[in-house]
XYZ file of C-alpha atoms in Angstrom:
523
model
C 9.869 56.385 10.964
C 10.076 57.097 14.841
C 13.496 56.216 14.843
C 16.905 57.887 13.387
C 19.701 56.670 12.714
C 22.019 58.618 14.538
C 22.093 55.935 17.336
C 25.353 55.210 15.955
C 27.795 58.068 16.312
C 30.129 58.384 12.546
C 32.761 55.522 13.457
C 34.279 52.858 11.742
C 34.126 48.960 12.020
C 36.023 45.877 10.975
C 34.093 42.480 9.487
C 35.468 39.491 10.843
C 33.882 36.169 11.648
C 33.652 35.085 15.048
C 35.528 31.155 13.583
C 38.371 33.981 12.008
C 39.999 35.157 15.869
C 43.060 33.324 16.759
C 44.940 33.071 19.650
C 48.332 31.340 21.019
C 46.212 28.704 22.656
C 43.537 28.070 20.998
C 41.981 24.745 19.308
C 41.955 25.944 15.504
C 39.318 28.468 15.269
C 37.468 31.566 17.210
C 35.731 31.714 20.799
C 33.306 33.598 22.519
C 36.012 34.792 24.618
C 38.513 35.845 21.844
C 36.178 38.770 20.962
C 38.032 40.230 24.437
C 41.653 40.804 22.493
C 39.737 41.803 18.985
C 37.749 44.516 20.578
C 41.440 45.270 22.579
C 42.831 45.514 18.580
C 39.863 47.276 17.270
C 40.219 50.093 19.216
C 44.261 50.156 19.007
C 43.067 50.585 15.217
C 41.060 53.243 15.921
C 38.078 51.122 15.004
C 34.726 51.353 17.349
C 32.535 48.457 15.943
C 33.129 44.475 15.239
C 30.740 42.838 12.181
C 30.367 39.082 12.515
C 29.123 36.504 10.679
C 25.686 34.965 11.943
C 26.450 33.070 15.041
C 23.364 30.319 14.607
C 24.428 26.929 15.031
C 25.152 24.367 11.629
C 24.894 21.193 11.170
C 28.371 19.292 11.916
C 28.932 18.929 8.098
C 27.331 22.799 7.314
C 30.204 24.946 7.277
C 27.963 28.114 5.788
C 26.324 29.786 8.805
C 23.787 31.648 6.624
C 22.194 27.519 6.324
C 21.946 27.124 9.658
C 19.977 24.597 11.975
C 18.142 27.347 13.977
C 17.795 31.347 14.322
C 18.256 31.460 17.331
C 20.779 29.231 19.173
C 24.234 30.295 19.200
C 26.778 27.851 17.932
C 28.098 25.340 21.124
C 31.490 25.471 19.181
C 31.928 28.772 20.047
C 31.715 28.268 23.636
C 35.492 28.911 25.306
C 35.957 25.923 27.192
C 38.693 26.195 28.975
C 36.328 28.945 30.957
C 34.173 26.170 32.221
C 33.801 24.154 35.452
C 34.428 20.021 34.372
C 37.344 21.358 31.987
C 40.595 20.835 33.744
C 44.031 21.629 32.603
C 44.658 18.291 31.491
C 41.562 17.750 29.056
C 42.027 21.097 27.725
C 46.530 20.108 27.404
C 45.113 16.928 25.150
C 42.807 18.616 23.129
C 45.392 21.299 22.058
C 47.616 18.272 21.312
C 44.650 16.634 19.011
C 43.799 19.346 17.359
C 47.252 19.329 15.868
C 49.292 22.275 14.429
C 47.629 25.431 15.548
C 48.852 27.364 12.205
C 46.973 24.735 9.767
C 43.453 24.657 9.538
C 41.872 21.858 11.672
C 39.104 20.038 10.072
C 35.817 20.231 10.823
C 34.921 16.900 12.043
C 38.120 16.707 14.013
C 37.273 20.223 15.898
C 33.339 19.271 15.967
C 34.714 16.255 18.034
C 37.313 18.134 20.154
C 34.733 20.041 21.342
C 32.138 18.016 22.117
C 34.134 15.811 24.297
C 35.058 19.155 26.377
C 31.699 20.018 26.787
C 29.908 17.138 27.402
C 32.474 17.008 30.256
C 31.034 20.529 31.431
C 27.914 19.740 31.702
C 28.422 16.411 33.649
C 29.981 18.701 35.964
C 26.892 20.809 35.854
C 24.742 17.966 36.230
C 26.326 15.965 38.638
C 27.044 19.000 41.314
C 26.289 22.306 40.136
C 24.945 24.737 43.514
C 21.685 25.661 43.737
C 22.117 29.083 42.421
C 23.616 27.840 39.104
C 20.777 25.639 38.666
C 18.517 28.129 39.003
C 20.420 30.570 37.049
C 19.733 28.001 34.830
C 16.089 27.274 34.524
C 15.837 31.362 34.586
C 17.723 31.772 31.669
C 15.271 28.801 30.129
C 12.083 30.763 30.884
C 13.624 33.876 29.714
C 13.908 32.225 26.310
C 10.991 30.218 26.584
C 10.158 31.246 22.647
C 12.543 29.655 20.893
C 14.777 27.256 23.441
C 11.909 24.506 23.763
C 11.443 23.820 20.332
C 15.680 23.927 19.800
C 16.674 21.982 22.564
C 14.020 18.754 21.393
C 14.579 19.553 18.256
C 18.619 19.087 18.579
C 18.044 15.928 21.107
C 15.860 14.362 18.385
C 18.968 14.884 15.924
C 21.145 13.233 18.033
C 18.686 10.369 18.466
C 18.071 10.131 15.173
C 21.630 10.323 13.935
C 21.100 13.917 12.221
C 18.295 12.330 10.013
C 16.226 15.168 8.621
C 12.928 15.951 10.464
C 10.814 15.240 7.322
C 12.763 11.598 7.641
C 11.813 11.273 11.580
C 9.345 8.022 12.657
C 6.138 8.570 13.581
C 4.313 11.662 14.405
C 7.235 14.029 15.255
C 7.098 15.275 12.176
C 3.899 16.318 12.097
C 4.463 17.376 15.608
C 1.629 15.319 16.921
C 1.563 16.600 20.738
C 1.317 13.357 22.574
C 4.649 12.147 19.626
C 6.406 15.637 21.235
C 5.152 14.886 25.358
C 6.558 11.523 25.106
C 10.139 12.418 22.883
C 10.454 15.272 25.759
C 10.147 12.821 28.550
C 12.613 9.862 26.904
C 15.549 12.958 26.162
C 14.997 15.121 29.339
C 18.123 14.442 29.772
C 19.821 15.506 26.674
C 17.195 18.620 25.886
C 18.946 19.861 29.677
C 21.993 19.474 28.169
C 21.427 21.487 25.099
C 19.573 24.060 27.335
C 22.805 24.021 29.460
C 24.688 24.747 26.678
C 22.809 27.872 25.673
C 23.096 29.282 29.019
C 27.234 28.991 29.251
C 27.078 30.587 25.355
C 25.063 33.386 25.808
C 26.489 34.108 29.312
C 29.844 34.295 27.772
C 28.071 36.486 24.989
C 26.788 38.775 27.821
C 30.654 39.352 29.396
C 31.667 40.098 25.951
C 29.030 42.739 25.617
C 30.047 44.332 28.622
C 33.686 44.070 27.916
C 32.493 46.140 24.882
C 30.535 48.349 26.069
C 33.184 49.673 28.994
C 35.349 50.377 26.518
C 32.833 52.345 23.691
C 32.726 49.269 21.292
C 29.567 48.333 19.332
C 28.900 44.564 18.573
C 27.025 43.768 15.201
C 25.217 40.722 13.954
C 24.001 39.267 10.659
C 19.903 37.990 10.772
C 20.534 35.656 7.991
C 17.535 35.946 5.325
C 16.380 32.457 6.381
C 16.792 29.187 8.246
C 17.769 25.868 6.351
C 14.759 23.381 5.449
C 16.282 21.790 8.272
C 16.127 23.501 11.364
C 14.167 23.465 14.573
C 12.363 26.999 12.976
C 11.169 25.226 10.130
C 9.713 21.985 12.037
C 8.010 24.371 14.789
C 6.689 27.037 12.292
C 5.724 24.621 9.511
C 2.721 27.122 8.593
C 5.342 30.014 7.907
C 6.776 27.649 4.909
C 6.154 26.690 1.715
C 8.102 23.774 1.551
C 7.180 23.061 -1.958
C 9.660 25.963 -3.082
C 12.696 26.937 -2.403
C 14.665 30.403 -2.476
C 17.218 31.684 -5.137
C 17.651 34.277 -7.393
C 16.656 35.304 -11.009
C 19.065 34.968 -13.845
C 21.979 37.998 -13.964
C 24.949 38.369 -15.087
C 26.711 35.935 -12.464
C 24.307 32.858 -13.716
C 22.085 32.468 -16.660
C 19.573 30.163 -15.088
C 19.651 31.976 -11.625
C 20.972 30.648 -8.286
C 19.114 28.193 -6.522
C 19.645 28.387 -2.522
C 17.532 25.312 -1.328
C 16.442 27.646 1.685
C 12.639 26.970 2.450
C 10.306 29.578 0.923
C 8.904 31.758 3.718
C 4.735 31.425 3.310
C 3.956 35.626 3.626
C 0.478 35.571 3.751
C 0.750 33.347 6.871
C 3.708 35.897 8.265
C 1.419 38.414 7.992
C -1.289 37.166 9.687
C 0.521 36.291 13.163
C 2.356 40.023 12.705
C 5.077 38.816 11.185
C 5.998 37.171 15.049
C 8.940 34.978 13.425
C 10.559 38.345 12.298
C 9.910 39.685 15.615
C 10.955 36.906 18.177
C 14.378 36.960 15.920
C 14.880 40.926 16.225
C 14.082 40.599 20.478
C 16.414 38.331 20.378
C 19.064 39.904 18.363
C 18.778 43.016 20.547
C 20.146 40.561 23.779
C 23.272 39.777 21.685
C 24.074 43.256 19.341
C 24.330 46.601 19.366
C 23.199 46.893 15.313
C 22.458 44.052 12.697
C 22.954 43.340 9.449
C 19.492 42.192 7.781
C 20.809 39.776 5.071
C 19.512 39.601 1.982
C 16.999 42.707 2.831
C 15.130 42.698 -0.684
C 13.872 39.525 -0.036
C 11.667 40.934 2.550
C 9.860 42.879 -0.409
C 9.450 39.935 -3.000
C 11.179 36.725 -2.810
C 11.921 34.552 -5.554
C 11.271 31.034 -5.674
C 11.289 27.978 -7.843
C 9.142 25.355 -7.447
C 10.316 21.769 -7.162
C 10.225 21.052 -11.143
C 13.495 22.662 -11.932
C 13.349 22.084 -15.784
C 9.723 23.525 -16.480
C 9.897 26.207 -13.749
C 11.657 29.728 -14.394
C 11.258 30.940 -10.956
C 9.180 33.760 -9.870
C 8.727 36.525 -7.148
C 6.460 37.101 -4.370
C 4.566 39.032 -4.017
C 4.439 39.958 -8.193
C 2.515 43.133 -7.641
C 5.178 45.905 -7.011
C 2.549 47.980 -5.221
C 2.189 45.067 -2.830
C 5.911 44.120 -2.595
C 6.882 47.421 -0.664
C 3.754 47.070 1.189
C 5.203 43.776 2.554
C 8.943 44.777 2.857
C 7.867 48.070 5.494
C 5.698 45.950 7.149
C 8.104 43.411 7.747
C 11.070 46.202 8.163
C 8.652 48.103 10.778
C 7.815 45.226 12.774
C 11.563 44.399 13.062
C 12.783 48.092 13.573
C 9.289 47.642 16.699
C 11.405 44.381 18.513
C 15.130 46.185 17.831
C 14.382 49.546 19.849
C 17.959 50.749 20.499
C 19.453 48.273 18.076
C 20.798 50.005 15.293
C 19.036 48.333 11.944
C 21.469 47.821 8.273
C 20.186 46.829 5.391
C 22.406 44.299 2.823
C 20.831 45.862 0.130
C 23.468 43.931 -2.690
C 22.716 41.847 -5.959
C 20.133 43.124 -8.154
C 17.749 45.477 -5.845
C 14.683 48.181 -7.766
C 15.759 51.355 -7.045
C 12.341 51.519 -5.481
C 13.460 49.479 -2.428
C 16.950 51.425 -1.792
C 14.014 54.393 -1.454
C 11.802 52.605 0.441
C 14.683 52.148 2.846
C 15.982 55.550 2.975
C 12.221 56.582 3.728
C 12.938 54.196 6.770
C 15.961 55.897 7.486
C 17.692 52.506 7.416
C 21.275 52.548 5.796
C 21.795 50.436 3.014
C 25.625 49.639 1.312
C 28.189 51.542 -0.788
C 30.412 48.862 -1.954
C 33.267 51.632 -3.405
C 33.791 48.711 -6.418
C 30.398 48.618 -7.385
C 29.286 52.358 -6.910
C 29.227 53.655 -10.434
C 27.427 55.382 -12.881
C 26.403 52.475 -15.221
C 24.387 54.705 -17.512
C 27.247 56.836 -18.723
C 29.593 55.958 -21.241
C 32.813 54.201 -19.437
C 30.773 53.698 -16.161
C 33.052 55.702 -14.040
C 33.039 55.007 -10.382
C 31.558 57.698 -7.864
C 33.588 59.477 -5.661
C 32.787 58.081 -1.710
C 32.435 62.030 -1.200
C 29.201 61.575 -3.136
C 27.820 58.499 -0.952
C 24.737 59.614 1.579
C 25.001 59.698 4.906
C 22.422 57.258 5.589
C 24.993 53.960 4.380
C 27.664 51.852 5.176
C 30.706 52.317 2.687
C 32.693 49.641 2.357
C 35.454 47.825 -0.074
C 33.564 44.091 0.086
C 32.088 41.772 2.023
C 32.088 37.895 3.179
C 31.379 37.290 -0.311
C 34.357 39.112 -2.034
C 37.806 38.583 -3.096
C 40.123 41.017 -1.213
C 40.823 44.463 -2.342
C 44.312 43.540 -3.011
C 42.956 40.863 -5.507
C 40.580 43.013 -7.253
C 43.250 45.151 -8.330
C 45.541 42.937 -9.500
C 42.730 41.856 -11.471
C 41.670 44.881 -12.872
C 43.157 46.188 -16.064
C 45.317 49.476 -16.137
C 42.321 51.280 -17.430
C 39.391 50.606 -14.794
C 42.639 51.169 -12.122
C 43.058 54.371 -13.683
C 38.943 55.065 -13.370
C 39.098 54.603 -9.575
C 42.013 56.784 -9.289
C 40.707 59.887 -11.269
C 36.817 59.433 -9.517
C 38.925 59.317 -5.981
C 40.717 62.809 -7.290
C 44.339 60.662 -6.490
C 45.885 61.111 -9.994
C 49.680 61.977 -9.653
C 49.779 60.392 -6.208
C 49.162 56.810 -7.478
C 51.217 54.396 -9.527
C 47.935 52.508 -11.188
C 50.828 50.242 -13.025
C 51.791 48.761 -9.365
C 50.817 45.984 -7.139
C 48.280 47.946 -4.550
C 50.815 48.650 -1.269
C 49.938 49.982 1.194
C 51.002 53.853 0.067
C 47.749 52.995 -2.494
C 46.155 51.335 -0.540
C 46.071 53.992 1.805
C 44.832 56.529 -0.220
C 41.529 54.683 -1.005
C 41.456 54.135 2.438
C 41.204 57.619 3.256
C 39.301 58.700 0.429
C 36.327 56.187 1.637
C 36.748 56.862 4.968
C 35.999 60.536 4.458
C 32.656 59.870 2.804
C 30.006 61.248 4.288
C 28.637 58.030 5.357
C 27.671 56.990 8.728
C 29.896 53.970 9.015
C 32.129 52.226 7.296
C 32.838 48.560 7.532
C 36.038 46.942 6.287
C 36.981 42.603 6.122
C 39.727 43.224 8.094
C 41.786 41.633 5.077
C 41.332 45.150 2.905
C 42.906 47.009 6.229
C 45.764 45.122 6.399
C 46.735 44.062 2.152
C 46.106 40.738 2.951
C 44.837 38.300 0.383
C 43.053 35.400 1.917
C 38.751 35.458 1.152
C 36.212 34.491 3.398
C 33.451 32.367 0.824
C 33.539 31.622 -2.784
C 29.572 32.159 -3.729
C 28.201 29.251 -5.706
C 31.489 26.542 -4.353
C 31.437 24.044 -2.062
C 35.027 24.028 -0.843
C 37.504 23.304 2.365
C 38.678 26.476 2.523
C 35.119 28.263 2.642
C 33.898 29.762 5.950
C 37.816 28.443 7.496
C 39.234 31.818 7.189
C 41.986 32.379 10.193
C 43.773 35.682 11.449
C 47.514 34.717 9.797
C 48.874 35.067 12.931
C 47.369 35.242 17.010
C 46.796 38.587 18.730
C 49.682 37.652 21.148
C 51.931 37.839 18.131
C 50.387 41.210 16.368
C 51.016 42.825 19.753
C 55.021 42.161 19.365
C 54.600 42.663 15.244
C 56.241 45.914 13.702
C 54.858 45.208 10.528
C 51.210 45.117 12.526
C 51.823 47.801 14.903
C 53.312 50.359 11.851
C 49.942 49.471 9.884
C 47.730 49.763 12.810
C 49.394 53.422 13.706
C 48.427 54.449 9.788
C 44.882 53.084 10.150
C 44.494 54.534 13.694
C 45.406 57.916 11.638
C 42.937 57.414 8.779
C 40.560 57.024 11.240
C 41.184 59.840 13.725
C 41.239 62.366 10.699
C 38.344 61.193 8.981
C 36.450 61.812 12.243
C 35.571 58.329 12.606
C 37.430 58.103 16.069
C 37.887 60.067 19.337
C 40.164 59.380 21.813
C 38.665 61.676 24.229
């Protein structure tokens, strides 16, 4: 491939959702303009990257953002209001008061409603006496995006209409997208599609001061391109031929579930990707590149063969496609090159997790694309006791790491571990004598992993900012459907880590771990 890898200079990153930031004053969960303190605390950590979470707008119910309503649109909750012209004081004084006890999590609905009062009041403002500069700021910004912000902003003004009815359930010809059905929906809600335009341009102008905010101070921004839209989304109405909505996505049967995990994520139709040049992949990589400085391509095996069951669930097994393995890497590089084409500068990572051929972790190395080391699941299964490899051993070209969104936190794993595989991790590390494997994991253990990963050879490492700090609390519980899923808060605000000993002793000892494993300059 044309491009290396060494874009990204060795460093070290934290994974934290965007929802996760907290701060004194905030409604219940994390802004656009809270990523201005957490790149402030990554680098007091001596950390040089932020991992997020796709940003793509949900439904008001959808928690998950990897079953979104679009690929492209960022989420309106994450706008910071209080930023905005239409917001006064006031509003912003009741909505703190409504949404209640800033330590508890705030429900969904409740917060969903919070903010959509405040900025519906923004863009009245907007509407009603915006200058003529904003406004054309404005329609720029809408030809810019021309690709994808059409087909959202109808698509979320028919929702509304519609009262979030599916788009297979709409009247009519929309769903079929019969043009004169679309002409005549886009005159009725000019109104609202302007709105949901408007709110795109405050979002991604906020993005932009956050990149720059980075980049003056050497921080890298990365994103997640979720594996694929929900069956619901604007993508999925506009690019109908790039479905098979007769099957959906999952996975085949493994040791986590005997009849394999059914997603309900629309089945991408390949042979029709390939024949526009995969110009779904594309579009989504150009526009990645406006928001990140590397992404996380989710899911990346499904790029090489999917697998799908059909709508039957009792007389279907499931099966991948393509079958043919010749054909299958054929497809993933194509689809991998004409994504690596649209990211230029961006630096590409492949979630290469679950149960991926060794084949494809080649065909990825040939791409010079970095795949994962999770240190918990690096072993050698073949020999007897499975030992775990020693992060000295990982290759450069990877991301070592101790879990991700999907895991329970270090500290958890070990306490769940028995004395023996403890003791396996501690002689493959080379820390025998310096670690009690009969004690909780504190943070003298803890770091010694630390340091141990961190001096891998590998590129970058990437830690949930719970396995820096011993804390407990876990992002997602795969295959659950539960309140405290995709709700996971900073314990306490930035304003109160900056007065913390406890915080500002651990941050000193990370800073340290990650000055002398050459994963941060302060030059």
């Amino acid at each position: 491939s044309r491009r290396g890898f060494f874009m990204l200079q060795r460093s070290a990153g934290i994974l934290i959702p965007l929802f996760s930031l907290r701060t004194a004053d905030d409604l219940g969960r994390g802004e656009i303009m809270q990523m201005k303190p957490m790149i402030d605390f990554a680098i007091s950590i001596g950390h040089r990257m932020i991992q997020l979470l796709p940003l793509d707008e949900t439904a008001p119910s959808e928690a998950s953002p990897y079953s979104a309503l679009t690929l492209f649109a960022i989420d309106p909750l994450y706008i910071s209001a209080a930023e905005l012209n239409g917001v006064g004081r006031a509003a912003m004084r009741r909505a703190r008061k409504n949404a209640g006890d800033p330590a508890r999590r705030i429900p969904r609905e409740r917060y969903v409603a919070l903010k959509k009062e405040l900025l519906e009041r923004a863009f009245e403002a907007f509407a009603s006496r915006a200058r003529v500069r904003e406004r054309r700021a404005l329609d720029d910004f809408i030809q810019e995006n021309s690709y994808w912000i059409h087909d959202y902003a109808l698509f979320r003004a028919l929702k509304d209409r519609f009262a979030f009815r599916s788009w297979e359930e709409w009247p009519g010809d929309l769903p079929r997208r019969e043009q004169g059905a679309l002409a005549s929906a886009r005159r009725e809600l000019a109104q609202s599609i302007h709105k949901y335009c408007y709110f795109q341009f405050i979002a991604h102008r906020q993005w932009k001061s956050i990149r720059d905010y980075a980049k003056e101070r050497g921080v890298y921004i990365g994103g997640d391109l979720a594996f694929s839209p929900g069956r619901d989304s604007d993508v999925v109405w506009a690019h109908q031929e790039s479905f098979d909505l007769t099957r959906t996505i999952g996975t085949p049967p493994d040791a986590f579930s005997e009849t394999g995990q059914r997603w309900g994520l629309p089945m991408p139709n390949w042979a029709a990707m390939r024949a526009d040049g995969f110009e779904l992949w594309r579009s989504r990589a150009r526009h990645a590149r406006t928001l990140y400085d590397l992404v996380r391509i989710d899911h990346v095996v499904g790029l090489y063969r999917t697998f799908s069951f059909g709508s039957n669930d009792v007389e279907e097994k499931g099966k991948f496609t393509p079958e043919d393995e010749e054909e299958q890497r054929a497809q993933g590089e194509a689809v991998m090159r004409a994504i690596e084409d649209e990211a230029r500068e961006m630096q590409l990572i492949a979630e290469d997790l679950g149960t991926v051929p060794p084949w494809v972790r080649k065909s990825l190395t040939d791409l010079r694309i970095p795949g994962y080391k999770v240190m918990q699941w690096e072993r050698d299964w073949n020999a007897p006791e499975q030992p775990f490899i020693n992060p000295a051993d990982y290759p450069e070209l990877s991301l070592a790491t101790t879990g991700t969104h999907d895991t329970e936190a270090l500290t958890i794993w070990w306490r769940e571990q028995p004395v023996e595989e403890r003791e396996r991790l501690v002689q493959a590390f080379n820390l025998g004598g310096r670690v009690n494997v009969r004690a909780p994991l504190g943070m003298p253990v803890l770091n010694e992993i630390l340091r141990t990963l961190y001096a891998a050879p590998s590129i970058i490492t990437v830690l949930p900012i719970q396995d820096l700090f011993g804390w407990c609390a876990r992002i997602n519980l795969p295959g659950t459907v539960s309140e405290s899923n995709w709700t996971y808060r900073l314990p306490i605000p930035f304003e109160r880590m900056a007065s913390s000993r406890a915080i500002q002793s651990r941050s000193r000892d990370l800073r340290e771990i990650a000055i002398h494993s050459n994963r941060f300059s302060t030059s």
